Amino acid sequence: MAKTNLKLVEVDYASEGEANCKALGQIFERIGDKWTIMIVGALSRGPMRFNTLQRSIPGLSHKMLTTTLRGLERDGLVTRTAFATIPPRVDYELTEQGRSLHEPLLTLASWARSHQDYIEASRKSFDERAAE
Amino acid sequence: MAKTNLKLVEVDYASEGEANCKALGQIFERIGDKWTIMIVGALSRGPMRFNTLQRSIPGLSHKMLTTTLRGLERDGLVTRTAFATIPPRVDYELTEQGRSLHEPLLTLASWARSHQDYIEASRKSFDERAAE
DNA sequence: CTGAATCCGTCGAGATACTG
DNA sequence: CAGTATCTCGACGGATTCAG
C-alpha cells in the first residue's frame, strides 16, 4: 500500500521536535497560500508582467497578487525587475529556488487531479447522508 | 535544471480552462488548510484517537481538530469509527485515498526542509533591506 | 473522552480611490 | 501599468460551556 521510498521519509513532518515543526509551518504557510501555488505555476512557464499574471489567474484580485508576490520575493522565490519605461513595466520571474518548488507542486496537482472525482463524489454522498 | 519527468506535466495547474482551475482550487483549499497537512502526517503512522491526535500536534485547538477531521471525513480521506464504550473512544484512520495523499505531502515537506535555511536567510536580508 | 454550540475578537480580503 | 493606502465586512479561530 504505497510504502513509498522510505529514503524520503527522513522528513516525517508533524512529528519531530516542536521547533522544527514550527519552522516547517512557516514554509507551509507560504505554500498553502491559496494563490502561491497558482502563481508559481503560472510563472513556471517564464517571466510575466504584473497584469498578464493577474489575468492568467481567474479570481485573483489586484491586492492579493501584489501581497503574494511580495511574500514570494521576500522568500527569494521570485525576482522583481522594474523597467523605467513609460508606462512602467515590471517582470516577475522564478528564481532557481522558485523553479525547484514547481516540481513538488506538480506532484500535488497531479494527486489533486487524479482524486478530484473521488473527492467530489465523497462530498456529495456525505452531504446526502448528513441531510436526514 | 530539473526538467522533471515530463510525463507528469499533463497537469499544468493554473493554466487550463477556468472550470478545471476552479475544481482544482477546491482540492487545494483542503490541502492548503493549515492543519490538514499535519493531521494527515500524524495519521500516516496509523489510526489515532481524538485526544492523542490533538496532543501530537502543538497549537491545534479542540475546535479546529474536529472541524478539519469533519472535512477530511467528508472528502473520504479519513474514516471515523466510534466505540460505544465508556468513556467513549473514537479512532480516526486514513482511507486508501488518504494514504495516497501522504506521498505528495512528503515530497513537499522534503522540499520545505531542504529550502528552509535559504528561505529564512532570504527573509532576513529582505527585511533588512526594507528597513531603510 | 468526544463533540456540538455559542460568543466574540481578530485578521484577511475585496472595493475604491489615489500616486508615479 | 504598477503599486499603495484606507475602509469595511465577513469569516475563521480560540475560549468556554454544555451534552452524551
Short mmCIF file of C-alpha atoms (C1' of nucleotides) in Angstrom, two decimals:
data_model
loop_
_atom_site.label_atom_id
_atom_site.label_comp_id
_atom_site.label_asym_id
_atom_site.label_seq_id
_atom_site.Cartn_x
_atom_site.Cartn_y
_atom_site.Cartn_z
CA MET A 1 0.00 0.00 0.00
CA ALA A 2 2.19 2.75 -1.29
CA LYS A 3 5.04 2.12 1.04
CA THR A 4 6.86 4.93 -0.73
CA ASN A 5 10.54 5.36 -1.00
CA LEU A 6 11.48 5.24 2.63
CA LYS A 7 14.61 7.19 1.90
CA LEU A 8 12.49 10.27 1.69
CA VAL A 9 10.80 9.73 4.97
CA GLU A 10 13.56 11.29 6.97
CA VAL A 11 11.29 14.26 6.93
CA ASP A 12 8.21 12.98 8.69
CA TYR A 13 6.54 16.33 9.16
CA ALA A 14 4.30 16.92 12.11
CA SER A 15 6.11 14.55 14.37
CA GLU A 16 9.51 15.97 15.10
CA GLY A 17 10.51 18.46 17.73
CA GLU A 18 8.28 21.44 18.21
CA ALA A 19 10.89 23.85 16.96
CA ASN A 20 11.22 22.03 13.70
CA CYS A 21 7.51 21.65 13.37
CA LYS A 22 7.12 25.37 13.79
CA ALA A 23 9.75 26.12 11.19
CA LEU A 24 8.14 23.87 8.63
CA GLY A 25 4.86 25.52 9.47
CA GLN A 26 6.31 28.80 8.30
CA ILE A 27 7.04 27.28 4.93
CA PHE A 28 3.71 25.56 4.61
CA GLU A 29 2.02 28.81 5.36
CA ARG A 30 3.51 30.21 2.19
CA ILE A 31 2.91 27.16 0.07
CA GLY A 32 -0.53 26.62 1.46
CA ASP A 33 -1.46 30.11 0.49
CA LYS A 34 -4.29 29.80 -1.97
CA TRP A 35 -2.54 31.86 -4.64
CA THR A 36 1.09 30.92 -4.24
CA ILE A 37 0.57 27.63 -5.96
CA MET A 38 -1.20 29.22 -8.86
CA ILE A 39 1.34 31.97 -9.26
CA VAL A 40 4.32 29.66 -9.18
CA GLY A 41 2.51 27.51 -11.69
CA ALA A 42 1.96 30.42 -13.99
CA LEU A 43 5.50 31.74 -13.66
CA SER A 44 6.92 28.31 -14.29
CA ARG A 45 6.42 28.97 -17.97
CA GLY A 46 8.61 32.04 -17.93
CA PRO A 47 8.74 35.66 -16.73
CA MET A 48 5.50 37.57 -16.67
CA ARG A 49 4.27 41.06 -16.25
CA PHE A 50 2.02 42.04 -13.42
CA ASN A 51 -1.16 42.39 -15.39
CA THR A 52 -0.54 39.36 -17.52
CA LEU A 53 -0.08 37.39 -14.39
CA GLN A 54 -3.29 38.62 -12.89
CA ARG A 55 -5.33 37.92 -15.97
CA SER A 56 -3.92 34.43 -16.19
CA ILE A 57 -5.35 33.53 -12.80
CA PRO A 58 -9.12 33.89 -12.57
CA GLY A 59 -10.39 35.30 -9.31
CA LEU A 60 -7.10 36.74 -8.22
CA SER A 61 -7.50 40.32 -7.09
CA HIS A 62 -5.05 43.11 -7.65
CA LYS A 63 -4.31 43.32 -3.98
CA MET A 64 -3.78 39.64 -3.36
CA LEU A 65 -1.43 39.43 -6.30
CA THR A 66 0.84 42.17 -5.00
CA THR A 67 0.73 40.77 -1.50
CA THR A 68 1.57 37.27 -2.57
CA LEU A 69 4.29 38.45 -4.91
CA ARG A 70 5.89 40.44 -2.10
CA GLY A 71 5.90 37.35 0.01
CA LEU A 72 7.45 35.25 -2.68
CA GLU A 73 10.03 37.92 -3.33
CA ARG A 74 10.82 38.09 0.35
CA ASP A 75 11.33 34.36 0.40
CA GLY A 76 13.71 34.57 -2.50
CA LEU A 77 11.49 32.51 -4.76
CA VAL A 78 10.67 35.28 -7.20
CA THR A 79 12.61 38.22 -8.56
CA ARG A 80 11.08 41.53 -9.44
CA THR A 81 12.63 43.66 -12.16
CA ALA A 82 11.18 47.05 -12.97
CA PHE A 83 11.79 48.87 -16.24
CA ALA A 84 11.81 52.65 -16.01
CA THR A 85 9.79 52.98 -19.17
CA ILE A 86 6.53 54.73 -19.61
CA PRO A 87 4.19 53.19 -18.98
CA PRO A 88 6.09 51.25 -16.34
CA ARG A 89 6.69 47.59 -16.77
CA VAL A 90 7.56 45.04 -14.14
CA ASP A 91 8.58 41.49 -14.77
CA TYR A 92 8.32 38.71 -12.26
CA GLU A 93 10.37 35.61 -12.62
CA LEU A 94 11.01 32.50 -10.61
CA THR A 95 14.44 32.17 -9.10
CA GLU A 96 16.36 28.96 -9.19
CA GLN A 97 14.83 28.04 -5.86
CA GLY A 98 11.42 29.08 -7.03
CA ARG A 99 11.66 26.78 -10.01
CA SER A 100 12.65 23.94 -7.75
CA LEU A 101 9.32 24.34 -5.98
CA HIS A 102 7.46 23.70 -9.17
CA GLU A 103 8.15 20.01 -9.17
CA PRO A 104 6.71 19.22 -5.74
CA LEU A 105 3.68 21.29 -6.62
CA LEU A 106 3.19 19.33 -9.79
CA THR A 107 3.16 16.19 -7.73
CA LEU A 108 0.45 17.68 -5.62
CA ALA A 109 -1.51 18.93 -8.59
CA SER A 110 -1.26 15.52 -10.12
CA TRP A 111 -2.69 14.00 -7.00
CA ALA A 112 -5.47 16.55 -6.90
CA ARG A 113 -6.37 15.87 -10.47
CA SER A 114 -6.50 12.14 -10.09
CA HIS A 115 -8.56 12.27 -6.89
CA GLN A 116 -10.82 15.06 -7.93
CA ASP A 117 -13.68 12.81 -8.92
CA TYR A 118 -13.39 10.64 -5.86
CA ILE A 119 -13.46 13.61 -3.53
CA GLU A 120 -16.37 15.23 -5.25
CA ALA A 121 -18.33 12.01 -5.02
CA SER A 122 -17.41 11.57 -1.36
CA ARG A 123 -18.60 15.05 -0.54
CA LYS A 124 -21.85 14.52 -2.30
CA SER A 125 -22.61 11.26 -0.58
CA PHE A 126 -21.53 12.66 2.76
CA ASP A 127 -23.80 15.65 2.41
CA GLU A 128 -26.71 13.45 1.46
CA ARG A 129 -26.19 11.26 4.47
CA ALA A 130 -25.95 14.32 6.67
CA ALA A 131 -29.27 15.66 5.41
CA GLU A 132 -31.56 13.32 7.26
CA MET B 1 17.54 22.50 -14.31
CA ALA B 2 15.15 19.95 -13.03
CA LYS B 3 13.37 19.25 -16.25
CA THR B 4 11.28 16.79 -14.32
CA ASN B 5 9.56 13.79 -15.73
CA LEU B 6 7.58 15.46 -18.40
CA LYS B 7 5.06 12.67 -18.26
CA LEU B 8 3.66 14.22 -15.15
CA VAL B 9 3.26 17.64 -16.63
CA GLU B 10 -0.01 16.85 -18.25
CA VAL B 11 -1.41 18.56 -15.24
CA ASP B 12 -0.06 22.07 -15.53
CA TYR B 13 -2.21 23.62 -12.87
CA ALA B 14 -3.23 27.25 -13.14
CA SER B 15 -3.26 27.29 -16.88
CA GLU B 16 -6.12 25.19 -18.09
CA GLY B 17 -9.71 26.09 -18.55
CA GLU B 18 -11.37 28.09 -15.82
CA ALA B 19 -13.65 25.26 -14.85
CA ASN B 20 -10.79 22.95 -14.22
CA CYS B 21 -8.84 25.57 -12.37
CA LYS B 22 -11.79 26.10 -10.10
CA ALA B 23 -12.14 22.40 -9.43
CA LEU B 24 -8.50 22.04 -8.52
CA GLY B 25 -8.89 25.06 -6.31
CA GLN B 26 -11.44 23.14 -4.26
CA ILE B 27 -8.87 20.48 -3.61
CA PHE B 28 -6.09 22.87 -2.83
CA GLU B 29 -8.32 24.59 -0.37
CA ARG B 30 -8.40 21.41 1.64
CA ILE B 31 -4.75 20.62 1.31
CA GLY B 32 -3.74 24.17 1.90
CA ASP B 33 -5.58 24.12 5.18
CA LYS B 34 -3.02 24.77 7.84
CA TRP B 35 -3.88 21.64 9.79
CA THR B 36 -4.77 19.13 7.14
CA ILE B 37 -1.16 18.50 6.28
CA MET B 38 -0.22 17.95 9.88
CA ILE B 39 -3.14 15.68 10.56
CA VAL B 40 -2.56 13.51 7.54
CA GLY B 41 1.07 13.34 8.54
CA ALA B 42 0.18 12.23 12.04
CA LEU B 43 -2.37 9.67 10.87
CA SER B 44 0.03 8.26 8.32
CA ARG B 45 1.57 6.28 11.13
CA GLY B 46 -1.67 4.54 11.94
CA PRO B 47 -5.10 5.09 13.49
CA MET B 48 -5.33 7.56 16.32
CA ARG B 49 -7.76 8.69 18.93
CA PHE B 50 -9.06 12.21 19.06
CA ASN B 51 -7.07 13.34 22.03
CA THR B 52 -3.91 11.60 21.01
CA LEU B 53 -4.16 13.33 17.72
CA GLN B 54 -4.63 16.70 19.29
CA ARG B 55 -1.72 16.32 21.65
CA SER B 56 0.52 15.21 18.82
CA ILE B 57 0.07 18.49 17.01
CA PRO B 58 1.13 21.53 19.02
CA GLY B 59 -1.10 24.54 18.69
CA LEU B 60 -4.05 22.65 17.31
CA SER B 61 -7.21 23.58 19.13
CA HIS B 62 -10.03 21.26 20.01
CA LYS B 63 -12.34 23.03 17.64
CA MET B 64 -10.04 23.13 14.67
CA LEU B 65 -9.32 19.46 15.02
CA THR B 66 -12.96 18.47 14.88
CA THR B 67 -13.61 20.85 12.04
CA THR B 68 -10.69 19.63 9.98
CA LEU B 69 -11.49 16.00 10.68
CA ARG B 70 -15.07 16.52 9.53
CA GLY B 71 -13.75 17.96 6.33
CA LEU B 72 -11.39 15.10 5.76
CA GLU B 73 -14.12 12.63 6.54
CA ARG B 74 -16.41 14.37 4.11
CA ASP B 75 -13.77 14.13 1.43
CA GLY B 76 -13.40 10.43 2.05
CA LEU B 77 -9.80 10.75 3.16
CA VAL B 78 -10.38 9.73 6.76
CA THR B 79 -12.70 7.27 8.44
CA ARG B 80 -14.23 7.79 11.83
CA THR B 81 -15.08 4.79 13.99
CA ALA B 82 -16.70 5.28 17.33
CA PHE B 83 -16.67 2.66 20.09
CA ALA B 84 -19.66 2.66 22.38
CA THR B 85 -17.51 2.21 25.44
CA ILE B 86 -17.41 4.39 28.46
CA PRO B 87 -15.64 6.65 28.28
CA PRO B 88 -16.25 6.92 24.57
CA ARG B 89 -13.45 6.30 22.17
CA VAL B 90 -13.17 7.38 18.57
CA ASP B 91 -10.50 6.31 16.16
CA TYR B 92 -9.54 8.19 13.08
CA GLU B 93 -7.77 6.48 10.25
CA LEU B 94 -6.65 7.36 6.78
CA THR B 95 -8.51 5.72 3.95
CA GLU B 96 -6.74 4.28 0.98
CA GLN B 97 -7.11 7.62 -0.75
CA GLY B 98 -5.98 9.45 2.33
CA ARG B 99 -2.81 7.43 2.47
CA SER B 100 -2.14 8.18 -1.15
CA LEU B 101 -2.03 11.84 -0.23
CA HIS B 102 0.80 11.25 2.14
CA GLU B 103 3.38 10.77 -0.55
CA PRO B 104 2.86 14.09 -2.33
CA LEU B 105 2.91 15.80 1.01
CA LEU B 106 6.19 14.16 1.86
CA THR B 107 7.62 15.49 -1.35
CA LEU B 108 6.52 18.93 -0.31
CA ALA B 109 7.83 18.53 3.21
CA SER B 110 11.10 17.38 1.83
CA TRP B 111 11.32 20.48 -0.28
CA ALA B 112 10.41 22.66 2.66
CA ARG B 113 13.07 21.09 4.77
CA SER B 114 15.82 21.49 2.21
CA HIS B 115 14.94 25.10 1.46
CA GLN B 116 14.21 26.14 4.97
CA ASP B 117 17.57 27.78 5.54
CA TYR B 118 17.59 29.55 2.23
CA ILE B 119 14.15 31.00 2.80
CA GLU B 120 14.91 32.10 6.28
CA ALA B 121 18.05 33.85 5.07
CA SER B 122 16.16 35.48 2.22
CA ARG B 123 13.55 36.80 4.56
CA LYS B 124 16.11 38.23 6.88
CA SER B 125 18.04 40.00 4.19
CA PHE B 126 14.83 41.24 2.60
CA ASP B 127 13.62 42.67 5.87
CA GLU B 128 16.93 44.39 6.46
CA ARG B 129 16.86 45.97 3.05
CA ALA B 130 13.30 47.08 3.64
CA ALA B 131 14.21 48.80 6.87
CA GLU B 132 15.94 51.81 5.45
"C1'" DC C 1 -13.42 11.30 26.18
"C1'" DT C 2 -15.70 13.18 22.26
"C1'" DG C 3 -18.11 16.83 20.21
"C1'" DA C 4 -21.74 20.44 19.40
"C1'" DA C 5 -23.00 25.21 20.28
"C1'" DT C 6 -22.37 29.90 21.49
"C1'" DC C 7 -19.91 34.21 21.92
"C1'" DC C 8 -16.51 37.23 20.41
"C1'" DG C 9 -12.13 39.27 18.92
"C1'" DT C 10 -9.07 39.34 15.14
"C1'" DC C 11 -7.43 39.19 10.61
"C1'" DG C 12 -7.80 38.61 5.78
"C1'" DA C 13 -9.56 40.10 1.53
"C1'" DG C 14 -12.41 42.97 -1.64
"C1'" DA C 15 -13.55 47.57 -3.22
"C1'" DT C 16 -12.26 52.02 -4.02
"C1'" DA C 17 -9.52 55.84 -4.77
"C1'" DC C 18 -5.16 57.96 -5.32
"C1'" DT C 19 0.34 58.41 -6.67
"C1'" DG C 20 4.34 57.71 -10.10
"C1'" DC D 1 0.77 49.97 -15.96
"C1'" DA D 2 2.21 49.07 -11.30
"C1'" DG D 3 1.62 49.90 -6.58
"C1'" DT D 4 -0.03 51.88 -2.10
"C1'" DA D 5 -3.47 53.35 1.31
"C1'" DT D 6 -7.77 53.23 3.65
"C1'" DC D 7 -12.17 51.36 4.83
"C1'" DT D 8 -15.31 47.94 5.62
"C1'" DC D 9 -17.20 43.46 6.16
"C1'" DG D 10 -17.42 38.69 6.80
"C1'" DA D 11 -15.24 34.51 8.02
"C1'" DC D 12 -12.23 31.98 10.79
"C1'" DG D 13 -10.25 30.56 15.06
"C1'" DG D 14 -9.99 30.48 20.22
"C1'" DA D 15 -12.24 30.06 24.69
"C1'" DT D 16 -15.93 28.49 27.12
"C1'" DT D 17 -19.86 25.90 28.14
"C1'" DC D 18 -22.98 22.09 27.78
"C1'" DA D 19 -24.31 17.24 26.36
"C1'" DG D 20 -23.80 12.08 25.56
#
